[in-house]
Amino acid sequence: MKIVREALAGTLESSDLMVRIAPREGELAIVLQSEVIHQFGPQIEAVVRGCLAKLGIAEALVVIEDKGALDCVIAARVQTAVSRAVDAWTADWSVLS
Amino acid sequence: MRGAPVRHERSIGSRRRVRVGPLFRKSIQMTAELQSYTIDPVQEPAEREDVRRFLAVCGLDYEAGVQAFVVFRRGNALVACAGLEKNIVKCAAIAPDLRGESLGLTLLTEVSHLAHERGHSHLFLYTKPDCVEFFRACGFYLLAEVPDLVALMENTPIGIRTYCDRLKRLRQPGATIGAIVMNANPFTRGHRYLVERAAAACDWLHVFVVAEDVSLISYRDRYALVSAGIADVPHTTLHHGSEYMVSRATFSAYFLKEKGLVENCCTAIDLLIFRNHIAPALGITHRFVGTEPFCPTTFKYNADMREWLMGDVSPAPTVEMVEIARTECEEVPISASEVRRLLAADDFAHIRRLVPPATLQLLEAKYRAPRISAA
Amino acid sequence: MKLRRSMLFLPGSNAAMLSTAFVYKPDSIMFDLEDAVSLREKDSARLLVFHALRMPAYRDSGIETVVRINPLSTPFGMKDLEAVVRAGVEVVRLPKTDTADDVHALEAEVERIERECGREVGSTRLMAAIESASGVVNAVAIATASKRLIGIALAGFDYVMDMQTERGDGTELFYARCAVLHAARFAKIDAFDVVFSDVNDDDGFLKEVDLIRRLGFNGKSLINPRQIDLLHNAFAPTQEEVDYSRRVVAAAEQGEKQGLGVVSLNGKMIDAPVIEHARVVLRRAEASGVRQ
């Protein structure tokens, strides 16, 4: 799938995260801000990259403001943002889990 | 029971109501249910007046330009609100007894989603410096701060950085690198003179056209006229303006000048962003301006420039401000505001002497004041 | 038989609550995709709940997972159902159930999805929320509409509006409570009472809990974790009840061992419903002790 518009998902509330995704040519850029970045930064980024890879998103700018979300919340918010940023959301449930 | 749980929405006309119910946090649990919704201050005068009273209690002014508010109520009482004027968050306030709770995060979340629905993803926010920490937790990042007075923040950690990275690719070698920021509303012989003089004094000159589209002449036309007007000046790069430079966000008062609202114009933020971010990206050492005999806002901007670009107010290197006396036509300095005055009077005989042919052509074709029919 | 005293409502769009609610140990957790979720967040809540259902914290907690989906007549209902059945939800709660056909329609879709995703057919259980006069009148037909049903619940807010009245001291719910309860008992499934929405009124809450417990409800929907312990304690048997139930069960086991067709205690015959009730009492005592 291809990111064709900017989209926003999630909240700034505790245990959640806000994900902004935007079209970007030629690269996948992930900008992560987190209250727990020193401890969990790489893990959060791995979850984000894993989610995007499963959805076939190779080009995008993803800006994340994390408030200590669990991995499953991160996955849900990234998937929501992608679903709102593509023209046809064709993801099968099996690639979302 | 239906509707008791925590967020509830139903549509009432254009209004969206989201009920934020008993949260688990004990502090909020003790209180009645919170309800949030969006209002249009023009369509809903009763709500607007309530917001105005609430802001006054919080020590903030109601800003007339706000196009939409997110409002939180507990029971009947307004407990938080935040407004949007295009992509600028304004009038954000939380009732004193609810500060320090997570309500601020919920408020800014709602504003972000509302702005997104209205087509704005890149948001700016003015606040007092002692609130910077609070808004940082809400996903806003500091752009510039005037100690004890005001701070400008944006809702992305990479906004100004990305912009400056793009500028860096246009860096030119040289010891003296100049910059001019012009609105060129419209481009006159005075602008041409300023660019020529500045270019002659530098190894390279960067010219920026103010991008905010609120002037008489459209941005597209202004940029095209500058482009044509300085094409033959050597060692010069013409740049599109940006939100970081004399924009509605960095310098809102500039665009209010025709309404006479100049007294509180905040030039410092705009100049600090230039000095701290833009100048280092391009290696700018000098900023050129024409002397300003007419426009009070521009006059003040030029005066402030000396302080904020050259004073000991920032760790960034100073940028020398160079004022160049305006070229004159029949002993009157040429200015764009004079051209606009003549345009309103349909005095093309005078305009002809102040602007290059391309500007004259465009003004005649597109911006001629409608004449009252003699018949 | 599973104890279902407390069913905690969680808004499906609230990440913090979804991430932590299992620590409160209600008997069931009901993730809400319907009224607690704004239209804007229907899609994100569905994905959040999809992932929450797969969390080991819920899967291994012993807490029954329930999801209230949007009605199938809305643009969201079928998508909700696809997500939650695939994510392994234990019970799907259907809102606004007016007739047995609503249950049949849901069941057909659940079965289709089970087959499509390789889930054991029949493993997704259902519960129906009755929220209208039609639902109350059809309660027996609804309660017996599917083998998958584990219970029916009365939802008060819409019901009282449909009845042209409002929530008050409970008089307004009297017939509906009795009708739903009888239908559930007739169908041998559980019956759940309405939520009590004023989380600060413990006395009012306990009064209502006492009423529905005495009527015979299995449990109640809750909107705040604070209510869980209050409810469990109210549903806990008294020491006297526990002692008596122990004697009943002991006598029954004794009778079974001796192959007697008739069980007696203190010279009085006790029959099957009494024994079954005693077992329920002991399970409640096991779950939350004796009433304080």
CSV table of N, CA, C and O in Angstrom, one decimal, chain B residues 34-76:
chain,number,residue,atom,x,y,z
B,34,LEU,N,-17.0,14.7,32.3
B,34,LEU,CA,-16.5,15.7,31.4
B,34,LEU,C,-17.1,15.5,30.0
B,34,LEU,O,-17.3,14.3,29.6
B,35,GLN,N,-17.4,16.6,29.3
B,35,GLN,CA,-18.0,16.5,28.0
B,35,GLN,C,-17.2,17.4,27.1
B,35,GLN,O,-16.8,18.5,27.5
B,36,SER,N,-16.8,17.0,25.9
B,36,SER,CA,-16.1,17.9,25.1
B,36,SER,C,-16.8,17.9,23.7
B,36,SER,O,-17.4,17.0,23.2
B,37,TYR,N,-16.7,19.1,23.1
B,37,TYR,CA,-17.3,19.3,21.8
B,37,TYR,C,-16.6,20.5,21.1
B,37,TYR,O,-15.9,21.2,21.7
B,38,THR,N,-16.9,20.6,19.8
B,38,THR,CA,-16.4,21.7,19.0
B,38,THR,C,-17.4,22.8,18.8
B,38,THR,O,-18.6,22.5,18.5
B,39,ILE,N,-17.0,24.0,18.9
B,39,ILE,CA,-17.9,25.1,18.5
B,39,ILE,C,-17.3,26.0,17.5
B,39,ILE,O,-16.1,26.2,17.4
B,40,ASP,N,-18.3,26.6,16.7
B,40,ASP,CA,-17.9,27.7,15.8
B,40,ASP,C,-18.3,29.0,16.5
B,40,ASP,O,-19.5,29.2,16.7
B,41,PRO,N,-17.3,29.8,16.8
B,41,PRO,CA,-17.7,31.0,17.6
B,41,PRO,C,-18.6,32.0,16.9
B,41,PRO,O,-19.3,32.8,17.5
B,42,VAL,N,-18.6,31.9,15.6
B,42,VAL,CA,-19.5,32.9,14.8
B,42,VAL,C,-20.9,32.4,14.9
B,42,VAL,O,-21.8,33.1,15.1
B,43,GLN,N,-21.1,31.0,14.8
B,43,GLN,CA,-22.4,30.5,14.7
B,43,GLN,C,-23.0,30.3,16.1
B,43,GLN,O,-24.2,30.3,16.3
B,44,GLU,N,-22.2,30.3,17.1
B,44,GLU,CA,-22.7,30.0,18.5
B,44,GLU,C,-22.3,31.1,19.5
B,44,GLU,O,-21.3,30.9,20.2
B,45,PRO,N,-23.0,32.2,19.4
B,45,PRO,CA,-22.6,33.4,20.3
B,45,PRO,C,-22.6,33.1,21.8
B,45,PRO,O,-21.8,33.6,22.5
B,46,ALA,N,-23.6,32.3,22.2
B,46,ALA,CA,-23.7,32.0,23.6
B,46,ALA,C,-22.5,31.2,24.1
B,46,ALA,O,-21.9,31.6,25.1
B,47,GLU,N,-22.1,30.2,23.3
B,47,GLU,CA,-20.9,29.5,23.7
B,47,GLU,C,-19.6,30.4,23.6
B,47,GLU,O,-18.7,30.3,24.5
B,48,ARG,N,-19.6,31.2,22.6
B,48,ARG,CA,-18.4,32.1,22.4
B,48,ARG,C,-18.3,33.0,23.7
B,48,ARG,O,-17.2,33.2,24.2
B,49,GLU,N,-19.4,33.6,24.2
B,49,GLU,CA,-19.3,34.5,25.3
B,49,GLU,C,-18.9,33.7,26.6
B,49,GLU,O,-18.1,34.3,27.4
B,50,ASP,N,-19.3,32.5,26.6
B,50,ASP,CA,-18.9,31.6,27.8
B,50,ASP,C,-17.3,31.4,27.7
B,50,ASP,O,-16.6,31.5,28.7
B,51,VAL,N,-16.8,31.2,26.5
B,51,VAL,CA,-15.4,31.0,26.3
B,51,VAL,C,-14.7,32.3,26.7
B,51,VAL,O,-13.6,32.3,27.3
B,52,ARG,N,-15.2,33.4,26.2
B,52,ARG,CA,-14.6,34.7,26.5
B,52,ARG,C,-14.5,34.9,28.0
B,52,ARG,O,-13.4,35.3,28.5
B,53,ARG,N,-15.5,34.6,28.8
B,53,ARG,CA,-15.5,34.8,30.2
B,53,ARG,C,-14.5,33.8,30.9
B,53,ARG,O,-13.8,34.2,31.8
B,54,PHE,N,-14.5,32.6,30.4
B,54,PHE,CA,-13.6,31.6,30.9
B,54,PHE,C,-12.1,32.0,30.7
B,54,PHE,O,-11.3,31.9,31.6
B,55,LEU,N,-11.8,32.5,29.5
B,55,LEU,CA,-10.4,32.9,29.2
B,55,LEU,C,-10.0,34.1,30.1
B,55,LEU,O,-8.9,34.2,30.6
B,56,ALA,N,-11.0,35.0,30.3
B,56,ALA,CA,-10.7,36.1,31.2
B,56,ALA,C,-10.3,35.7,32.6
B,56,ALA,O,-9.4,36.2,33.2
B,57,VAL,N,-11.0,34.7,33.1
B,57,VAL,CA,-10.7,34.1,34.4
B,57,VAL,C,-9.3,33.5,34.4
B,57,VAL,O,-8.6,33.6,35.4
B,58,CYS,N,-8.9,32.9,33.2
B,58,CYS,CA,-7.6,32.3,33.1
B,58,CYS,C,-6.5,33.4,32.7
B,58,CYS,O,-5.4,33.0,32.5
B,59,GLY,N,-6.9,34.6,32.6
B,59,GLY,CA,-5.9,35.7,32.3
B,59,GLY,C,-5.5,35.7,30.9
B,59,GLY,O,-4.5,36.2,30.5
B,60,LEU,N,-6.4,35.2,30.0
B,60,LEU,CA,-6.1,35.3,28.6
B,60,LEU,C,-7.1,36.1,27.8
B,60,LEU,O,-8.3,36.2,28.2
B,61,ASP,N,-6.7,36.7,26.7
B,61,ASP,CA,-7.6,37.4,25.9
B,61,ASP,C,-8.3,36.5,24.9
B,61,ASP,O,-7.7,35.5,24.4
B,62,TYR,N,-9.6,36.8,24.6
B,62,TYR,CA,-10.3,36.1,23.5
B,62,TYR,C,-9.7,36.7,22.2
B,62,TYR,O,-9.6,37.9,22.0
B,63,GLU,N,-9.4,35.8,21.3
B,63,GLU,CA,-8.8,36.2,20.0
B,63,GLU,C,-9.9,36.1,18.9
B,63,GLU,O,-10.4,35.0,18.7
B,64,ALA,N,-10.2,37.2,18.3
B,64,ALA,CA,-11.3,37.2,17.3
B,64,ALA,C,-11.1,36.3,16.1
B,64,ALA,O,-12.0,35.9,15.5
B,65,GLY,N,-9.8,36.1,15.8
B,65,GLY,CA,-9.5,35.3,14.6
B,65,GLY,C,-9.8,33.8,14.7
B,65,GLY,O,-9.7,33.1,13.7
B,66,VAL,N,-10.0,33.3,15.9
B,66,VAL,CA,-10.2,31.9,16.1
B,66,VAL,C,-11.4,31.4,15.4
B,66,VAL,O,-12.5,32.0,15.5
B,67,GLN,N,-11.3,30.3,14.6
B,67,GLN,CA,-12.4,29.8,13.8
B,67,GLN,C,-13.1,28.7,14.4
B,67,GLN,O,-14.2,28.4,14.0
B,68,ALA,N,-12.5,28.0,15.3
B,68,ALA,CA,-13.1,26.9,16.0
B,68,ALA,C,-12.5,26.7,17.4
B,68,ALA,O,-11.3,26.8,17.6
B,69,PHE,N,-13.3,26.3,18.3
B,69,PHE,CA,-12.9,26.0,19.7
B,69,PHE,C,-13.2,24.6,20.0
B,69,PHE,O,-14.3,24.1,19.7
B,70,VAL,N,-12.3,23.9,20.7
B,70,VAL,CA,-12.7,22.7,21.4
B,70,VAL,C,-13.0,23.1,22.9
B,70,VAL,O,-12.2,23.9,23.5
B,71,VAL,N,-14.1,22.7,23.4
B,71,VAL,CA,-14.5,23.1,24.7
B,71,VAL,C,-14.8,21.9,25.6
B,71,VAL,O,-15.3,20.9,25.1
B,72,PHE,N,-14.3,21.9,26.8
B,72,PHE,CA,-14.6,20.9,27.8
B,72,PHE,C,-15.5,21.4,28.9
B,72,PHE,O,-15.1,22.5,29.4
B,73,ARG,N,-16.5,20.7,29.2
B,73,ARG,CA,-17.4,21.1,30.3
B,73,ARG,C,-17.5,20.0,31.3
B,73,ARG,O,-17.5,18.8,30.9
B,74,ARG,N,-17.6,20.4,32.6
B,74,ARG,CA,-17.9,19.5,33.6
B,74,ARG,C,-19.2,19.9,34.2
B,74,ARG,O,-19.3,21.0,34.7
B,75,GLY,N,-20.2,19.1,34.0
B,75,GLY,CA,-21.5,19.6,34.3
B,75,GLY,C,-21.8,20.7,33.4
B,75,GLY,O,-21.7,20.6,32.2
B,76,ASN,N,-22.1,21.9,34.0
B,76,ASN,CA,-22.4,23.0,33.1
B,76,ASN,C,-21.2,23.9,33.0
B,76,ASN,O,-21.2,24.8,32.1
